[in-house]
Coordinates of C-alpha atoms in Angstrom, one line a residue:
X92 CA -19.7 -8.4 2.8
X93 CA -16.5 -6.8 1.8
X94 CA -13.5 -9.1 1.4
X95 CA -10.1 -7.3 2.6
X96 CA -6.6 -9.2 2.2
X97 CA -3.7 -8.2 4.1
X98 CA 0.0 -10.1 4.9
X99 CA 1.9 -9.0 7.3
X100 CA 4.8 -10.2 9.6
X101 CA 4.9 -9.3 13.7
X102 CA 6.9 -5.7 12.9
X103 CA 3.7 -4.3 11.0
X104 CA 1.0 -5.2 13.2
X105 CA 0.7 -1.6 14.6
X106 CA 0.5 -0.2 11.2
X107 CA -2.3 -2.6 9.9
X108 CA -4.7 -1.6 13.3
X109 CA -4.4 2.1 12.1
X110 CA -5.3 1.3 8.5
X111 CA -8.2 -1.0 9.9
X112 CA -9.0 1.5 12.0
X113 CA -9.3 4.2 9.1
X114 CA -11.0 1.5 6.8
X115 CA -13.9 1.4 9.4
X116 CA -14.5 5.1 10.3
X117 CA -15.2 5.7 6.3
X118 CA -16.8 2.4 5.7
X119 CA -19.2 2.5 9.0
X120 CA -21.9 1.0 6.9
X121 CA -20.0 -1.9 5.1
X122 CA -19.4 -5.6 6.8
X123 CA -15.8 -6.5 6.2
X124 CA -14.2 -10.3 6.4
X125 CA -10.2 -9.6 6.9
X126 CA -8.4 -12.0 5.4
X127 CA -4.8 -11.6 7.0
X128 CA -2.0 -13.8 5.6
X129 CA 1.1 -13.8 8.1
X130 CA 4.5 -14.9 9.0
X131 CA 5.3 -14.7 12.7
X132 CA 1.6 -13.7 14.2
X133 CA 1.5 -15.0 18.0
X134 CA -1.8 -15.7 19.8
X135 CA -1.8 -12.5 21.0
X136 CA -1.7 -10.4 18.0
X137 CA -4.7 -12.6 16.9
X138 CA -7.1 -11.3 20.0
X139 CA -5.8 -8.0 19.6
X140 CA -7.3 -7.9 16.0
X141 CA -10.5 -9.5 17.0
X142 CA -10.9 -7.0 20.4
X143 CA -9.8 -4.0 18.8
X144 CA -12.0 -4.5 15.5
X145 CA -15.7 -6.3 16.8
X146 CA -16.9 -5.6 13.8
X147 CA -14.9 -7.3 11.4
X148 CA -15.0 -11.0 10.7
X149 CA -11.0 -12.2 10.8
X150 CA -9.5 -14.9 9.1
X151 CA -5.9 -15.7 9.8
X152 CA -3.4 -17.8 7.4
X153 CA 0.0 -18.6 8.8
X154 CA 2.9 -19.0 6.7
X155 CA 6.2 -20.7 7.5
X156 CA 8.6 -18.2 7.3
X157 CA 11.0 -20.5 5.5
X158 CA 8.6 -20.8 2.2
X159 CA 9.8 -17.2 2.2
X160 CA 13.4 -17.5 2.7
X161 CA 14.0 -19.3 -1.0
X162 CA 11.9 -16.1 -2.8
X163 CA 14.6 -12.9 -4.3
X164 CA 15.5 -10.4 -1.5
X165 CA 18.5 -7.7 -1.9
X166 CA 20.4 -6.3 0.2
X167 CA 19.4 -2.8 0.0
X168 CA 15.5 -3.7 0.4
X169 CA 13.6 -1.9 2.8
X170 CA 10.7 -4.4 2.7
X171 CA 10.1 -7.5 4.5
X172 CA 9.8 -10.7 2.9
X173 CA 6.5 -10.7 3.7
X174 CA 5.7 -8.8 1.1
X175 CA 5.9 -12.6 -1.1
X176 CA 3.0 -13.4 1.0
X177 CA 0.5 -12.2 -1.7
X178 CA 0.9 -14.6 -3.9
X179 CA -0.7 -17.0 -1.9
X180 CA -4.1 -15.7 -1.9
X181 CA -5.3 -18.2 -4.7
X182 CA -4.4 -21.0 -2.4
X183 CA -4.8 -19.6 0.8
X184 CA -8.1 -18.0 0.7
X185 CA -11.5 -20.5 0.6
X186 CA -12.7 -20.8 -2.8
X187 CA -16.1 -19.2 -2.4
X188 CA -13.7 -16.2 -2.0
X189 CA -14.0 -14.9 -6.2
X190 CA -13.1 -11.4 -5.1
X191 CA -11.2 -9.4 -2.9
X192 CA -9.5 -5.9 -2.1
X193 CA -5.7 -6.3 -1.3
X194 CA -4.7 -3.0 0.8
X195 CA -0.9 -2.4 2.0
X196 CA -0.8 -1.7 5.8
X197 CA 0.9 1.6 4.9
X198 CA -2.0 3.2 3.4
X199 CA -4.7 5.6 5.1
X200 CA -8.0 5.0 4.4
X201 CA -9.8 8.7 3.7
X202 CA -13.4 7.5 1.7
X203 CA -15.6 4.9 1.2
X204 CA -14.2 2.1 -0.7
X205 CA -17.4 1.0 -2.5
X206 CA -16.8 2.5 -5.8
X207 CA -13.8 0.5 -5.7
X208 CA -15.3 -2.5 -4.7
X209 CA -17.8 -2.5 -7.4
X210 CA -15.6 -2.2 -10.6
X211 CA -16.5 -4.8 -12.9
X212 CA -13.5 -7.2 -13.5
X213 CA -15.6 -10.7 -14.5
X214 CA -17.5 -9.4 -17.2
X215 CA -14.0 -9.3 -19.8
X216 CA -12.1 -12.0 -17.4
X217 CA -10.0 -9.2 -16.0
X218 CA -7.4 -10.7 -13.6
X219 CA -6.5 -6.7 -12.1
X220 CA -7.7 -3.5 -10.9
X221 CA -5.3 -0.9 -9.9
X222 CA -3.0 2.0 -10.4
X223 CA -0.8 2.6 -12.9
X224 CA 3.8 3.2 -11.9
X225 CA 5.4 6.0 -13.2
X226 CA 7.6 6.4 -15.5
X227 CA 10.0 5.3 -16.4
X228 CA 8.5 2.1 -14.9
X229 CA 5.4 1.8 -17.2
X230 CA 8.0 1.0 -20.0
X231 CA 11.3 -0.3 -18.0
X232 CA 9.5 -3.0 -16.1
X233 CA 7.5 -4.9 -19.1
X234 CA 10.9 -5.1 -21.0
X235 CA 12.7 -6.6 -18.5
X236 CA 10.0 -8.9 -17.3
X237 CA 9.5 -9.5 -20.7
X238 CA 6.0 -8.9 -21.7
X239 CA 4.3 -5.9 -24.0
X240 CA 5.0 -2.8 -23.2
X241 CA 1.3 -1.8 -24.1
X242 CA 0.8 -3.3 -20.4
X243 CA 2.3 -1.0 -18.5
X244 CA 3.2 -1.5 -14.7
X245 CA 1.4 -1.2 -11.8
X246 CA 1.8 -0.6 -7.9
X247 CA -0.1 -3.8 -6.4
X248 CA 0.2 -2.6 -3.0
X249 CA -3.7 -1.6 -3.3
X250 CA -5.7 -3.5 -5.7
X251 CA -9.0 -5.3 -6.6
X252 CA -8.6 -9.1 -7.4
X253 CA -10.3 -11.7 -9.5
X254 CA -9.5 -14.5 -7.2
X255 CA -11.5 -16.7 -9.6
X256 CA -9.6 -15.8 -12.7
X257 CA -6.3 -16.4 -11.0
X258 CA -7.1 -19.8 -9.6
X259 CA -8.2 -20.5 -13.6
X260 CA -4.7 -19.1 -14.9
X261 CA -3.2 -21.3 -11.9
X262 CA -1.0 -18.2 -10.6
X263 CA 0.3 -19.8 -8.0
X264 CA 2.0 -22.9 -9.9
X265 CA 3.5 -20.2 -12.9
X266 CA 4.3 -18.1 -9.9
X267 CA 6.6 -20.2 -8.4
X268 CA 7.8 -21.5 -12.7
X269 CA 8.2 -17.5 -13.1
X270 CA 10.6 -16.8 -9.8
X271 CA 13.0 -20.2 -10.5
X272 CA 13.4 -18.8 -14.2
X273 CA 13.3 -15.1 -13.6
X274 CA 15.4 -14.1 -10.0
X275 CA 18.0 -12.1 -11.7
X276 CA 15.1 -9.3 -12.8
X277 CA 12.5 -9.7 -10.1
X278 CA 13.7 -6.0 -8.3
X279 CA 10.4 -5.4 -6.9
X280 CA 9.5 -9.0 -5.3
X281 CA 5.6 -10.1 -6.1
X282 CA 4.9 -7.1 -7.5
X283 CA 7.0 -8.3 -10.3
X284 CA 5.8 -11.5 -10.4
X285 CA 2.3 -10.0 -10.4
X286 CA 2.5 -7.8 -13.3
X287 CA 4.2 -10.4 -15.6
X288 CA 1.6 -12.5 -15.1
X289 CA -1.6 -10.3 -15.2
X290 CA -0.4 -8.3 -18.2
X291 CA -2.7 -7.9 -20.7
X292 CA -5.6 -8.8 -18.1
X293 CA -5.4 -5.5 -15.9
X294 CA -7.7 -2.4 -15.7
X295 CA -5.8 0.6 -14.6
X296 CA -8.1 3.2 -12.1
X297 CA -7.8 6.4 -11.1
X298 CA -4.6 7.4 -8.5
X299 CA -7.3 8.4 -5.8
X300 CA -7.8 5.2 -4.9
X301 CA -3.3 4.6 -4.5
X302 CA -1.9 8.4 -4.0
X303 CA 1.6 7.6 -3.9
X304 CA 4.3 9.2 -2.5
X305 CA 5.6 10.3 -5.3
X306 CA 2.8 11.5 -6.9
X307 CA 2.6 14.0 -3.7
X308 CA 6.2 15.6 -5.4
X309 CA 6.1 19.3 -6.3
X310 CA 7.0 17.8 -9.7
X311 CA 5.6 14.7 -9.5
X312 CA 6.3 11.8 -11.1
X313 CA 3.7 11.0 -13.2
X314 CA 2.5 10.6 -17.1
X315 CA 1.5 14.2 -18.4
X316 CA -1.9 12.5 -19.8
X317 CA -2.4 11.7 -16.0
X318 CA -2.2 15.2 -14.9
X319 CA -6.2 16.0 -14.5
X320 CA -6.6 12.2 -12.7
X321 CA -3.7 13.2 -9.9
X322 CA -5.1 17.0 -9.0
X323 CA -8.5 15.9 -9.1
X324 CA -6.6 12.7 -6.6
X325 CA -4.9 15.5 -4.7
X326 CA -8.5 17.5 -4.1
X327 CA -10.4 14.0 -3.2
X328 CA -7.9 11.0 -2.4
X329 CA -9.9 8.0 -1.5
X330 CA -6.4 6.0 -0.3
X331 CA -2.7 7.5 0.3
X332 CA 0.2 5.1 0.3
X333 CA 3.2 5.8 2.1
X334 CA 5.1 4.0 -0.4
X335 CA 8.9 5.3 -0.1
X336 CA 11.0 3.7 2.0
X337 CA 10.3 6.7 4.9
X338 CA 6.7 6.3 6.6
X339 CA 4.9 9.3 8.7
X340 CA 6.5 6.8 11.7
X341 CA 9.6 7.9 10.6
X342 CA 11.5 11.5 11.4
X343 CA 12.6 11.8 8.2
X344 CA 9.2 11.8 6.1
X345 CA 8.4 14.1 3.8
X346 CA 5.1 13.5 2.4
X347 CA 2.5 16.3 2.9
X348 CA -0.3 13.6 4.4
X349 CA 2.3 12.5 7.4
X350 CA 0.8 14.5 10.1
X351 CA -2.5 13.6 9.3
X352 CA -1.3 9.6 9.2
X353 CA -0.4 10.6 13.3
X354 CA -3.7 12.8 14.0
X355 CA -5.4 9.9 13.2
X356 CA -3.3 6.9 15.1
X357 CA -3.6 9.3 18.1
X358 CA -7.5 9.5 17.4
X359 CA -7.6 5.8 17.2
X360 CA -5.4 5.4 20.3
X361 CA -2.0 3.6 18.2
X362 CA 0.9 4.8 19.3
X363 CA 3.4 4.3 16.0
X364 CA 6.5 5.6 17.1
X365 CA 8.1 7.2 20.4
X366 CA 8.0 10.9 20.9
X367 CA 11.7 11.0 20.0
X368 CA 10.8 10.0 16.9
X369 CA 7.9 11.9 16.3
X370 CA 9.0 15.1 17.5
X371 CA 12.1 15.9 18.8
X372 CA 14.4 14.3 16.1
X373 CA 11.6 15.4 13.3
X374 CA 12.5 19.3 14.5
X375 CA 16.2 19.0 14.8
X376 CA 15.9 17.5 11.1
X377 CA 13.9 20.8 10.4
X378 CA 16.7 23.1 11.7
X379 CA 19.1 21.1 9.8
X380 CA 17.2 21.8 6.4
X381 CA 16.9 25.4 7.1
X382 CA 20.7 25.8 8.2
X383 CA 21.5 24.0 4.7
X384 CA 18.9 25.9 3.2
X385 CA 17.6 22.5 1.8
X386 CA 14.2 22.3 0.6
X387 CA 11.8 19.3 0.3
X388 CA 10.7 18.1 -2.5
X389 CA 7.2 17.2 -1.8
X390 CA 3.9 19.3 -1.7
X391 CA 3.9 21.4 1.5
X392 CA -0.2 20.5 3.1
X393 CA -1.3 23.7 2.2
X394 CA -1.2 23.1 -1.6
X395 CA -2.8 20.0 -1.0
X396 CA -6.3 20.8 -1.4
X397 CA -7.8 17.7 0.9
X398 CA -4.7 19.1 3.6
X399 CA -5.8 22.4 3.3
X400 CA -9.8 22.0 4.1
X401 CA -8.5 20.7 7.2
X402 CA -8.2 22.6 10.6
X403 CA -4.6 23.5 11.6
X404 CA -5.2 21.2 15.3
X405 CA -6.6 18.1 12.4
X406 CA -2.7 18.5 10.5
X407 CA -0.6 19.0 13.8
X408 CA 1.8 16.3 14.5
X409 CA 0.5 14.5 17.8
X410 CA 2.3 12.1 20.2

């Protein structure tokens, strides 16, 4: 049995089903128990999860969406504050729970997840598996959260935890000490709060298991000794996050795995956005670009080796 952690407030509920969704059709042999911790979840959302995945065991955690109003939010964020609710897995979750994969709703799910699963953390008390920021990130973020640089930065929106080694640190009580002392520098919400307090205790993986957005650049932004890691990532990504602010529901995104991210909600009968927004504004955009002659600045599919194996009808946008 697999244990998969998600939080999520009402607006993302759609999104989660597709990444479910995804999770199952290249996991058909693995039991999962979903651990979903929410703000905002009505009765109804609850079934749906249940009816639409019978083979996953749910567990829901409801949050009072004023512990969240206290935590750091800007005004320019594009995230919800339920983004915080991470940082209540040692708390939340039962503690025969040791272990468990957090995954972002906005990621697609493209290979077995066991390899992942399986990395040893216990055996040198590692507190974190998962993929290393870019630059300048890798070097910004420790200084300003003040810890050693040698620790580098990672994106925790996919990542293996040592629930067991975080209850023993007591995260959650230096959590909370960390955001009263730190809100001026916390930018990038748990994450933050996350890194600063499992530096030093982190094992950083390959980028196929979090292909982020903007490692899908034509120059992408990445650490030249991580060149090799992305294009093999790029030939065989396990998990792509739609990390940027724009997701494949939206006209305006660029990455080169969006029309796959809507083949597959079609295939698994989610409708994420209206045909308005999937289509007709997404072409008018187009004839904007070419009128200004402006070029993106991602990977087009067809130099994406994964995108490229795939039949035209497999990378057409659907509605």
């Amino acid at each position: 049995m697999m244990d998969i952690v998600i939080n999520i407030d009402s607006d993302f509920v759609t999104y989660a089903h597709v990444m479910l969704y995804s999770l199952e059709e290249c996991n058909a042999e693995t039991s999962f128990s979903i651990h979903i911790i929410n703000v905002g979840l009505n009765d109804s959302h609850k079934k749906d999860f249940i009816v639409k995945h019978p083979k996953m065991d749910f567990h829901f955690y409801d949050v009072d969406d004023n512990v969240l109003k206290s935590l750091p939010m800007w005004r320019r964020d594009y995230v919800s504050p339920a983004t915080y609710l991470r940082i209540f897995m040692p708390e939340l979750l039962p503690s025969s729970v040791d272990k468990v994969l957090f995954l972002d709703c906005d990621t697609l799910i493209l290979d077995s997840v066991s390899d992942l699963w399986n990395i040893d953390l216990e055996s040198d008390n590692l507190m974190i598996a998962a993929v290393e920021e870019r630059p300048p990130y890798d070097t910004k973020k420790p200084e300003t959260l003040n810890y050693s640089v040698e620790s580098s930065y990672y994106n925790a929106g996919v990542a293996l935890i040592n629930l067991k080694a975080l209850r023993e640190a007591n995260f959650s009580q230096k959590a909370s000490l960390f955001i009263a002392q730190n809100r001026d520098v916390i930018l990038h919400h748990d994450q933050d709060i996350m890194n600063a307090l499992t530096a030093g205790s982190t094992k950083f993986i390959s980028c196929r298991w979090n292909l982020l957005d903007f490692f899908t650049f034509k120059k992408p932004e990445i650490q030249s000794r991580r060149m090799d890691d992305l294009k093999e990532a790029l030939r065989n990504p396990a998990i792509v996050h739609f990390s940027n602010k724009r997701k494949p529901w939206h006209h305006n995104c660029g990455n080169p795995f969006r029309d796959l991210y809507l083949s597959k909600a079609t295939q698994y009968g989610i409708s994420v956005a209206s045909t308005w927004e999937l289509k007709t504004k997404y072409r008018l955009r187009k004839i904007l670009y070419a009128i200004l002659l402006k070029k993106s600045k991602y990977l087009r599919p067809q130099l994406v080796t994964y995108l490229s194996n795939l039949s035209y009808k497999t990378r057409k946008i659907s509605a």
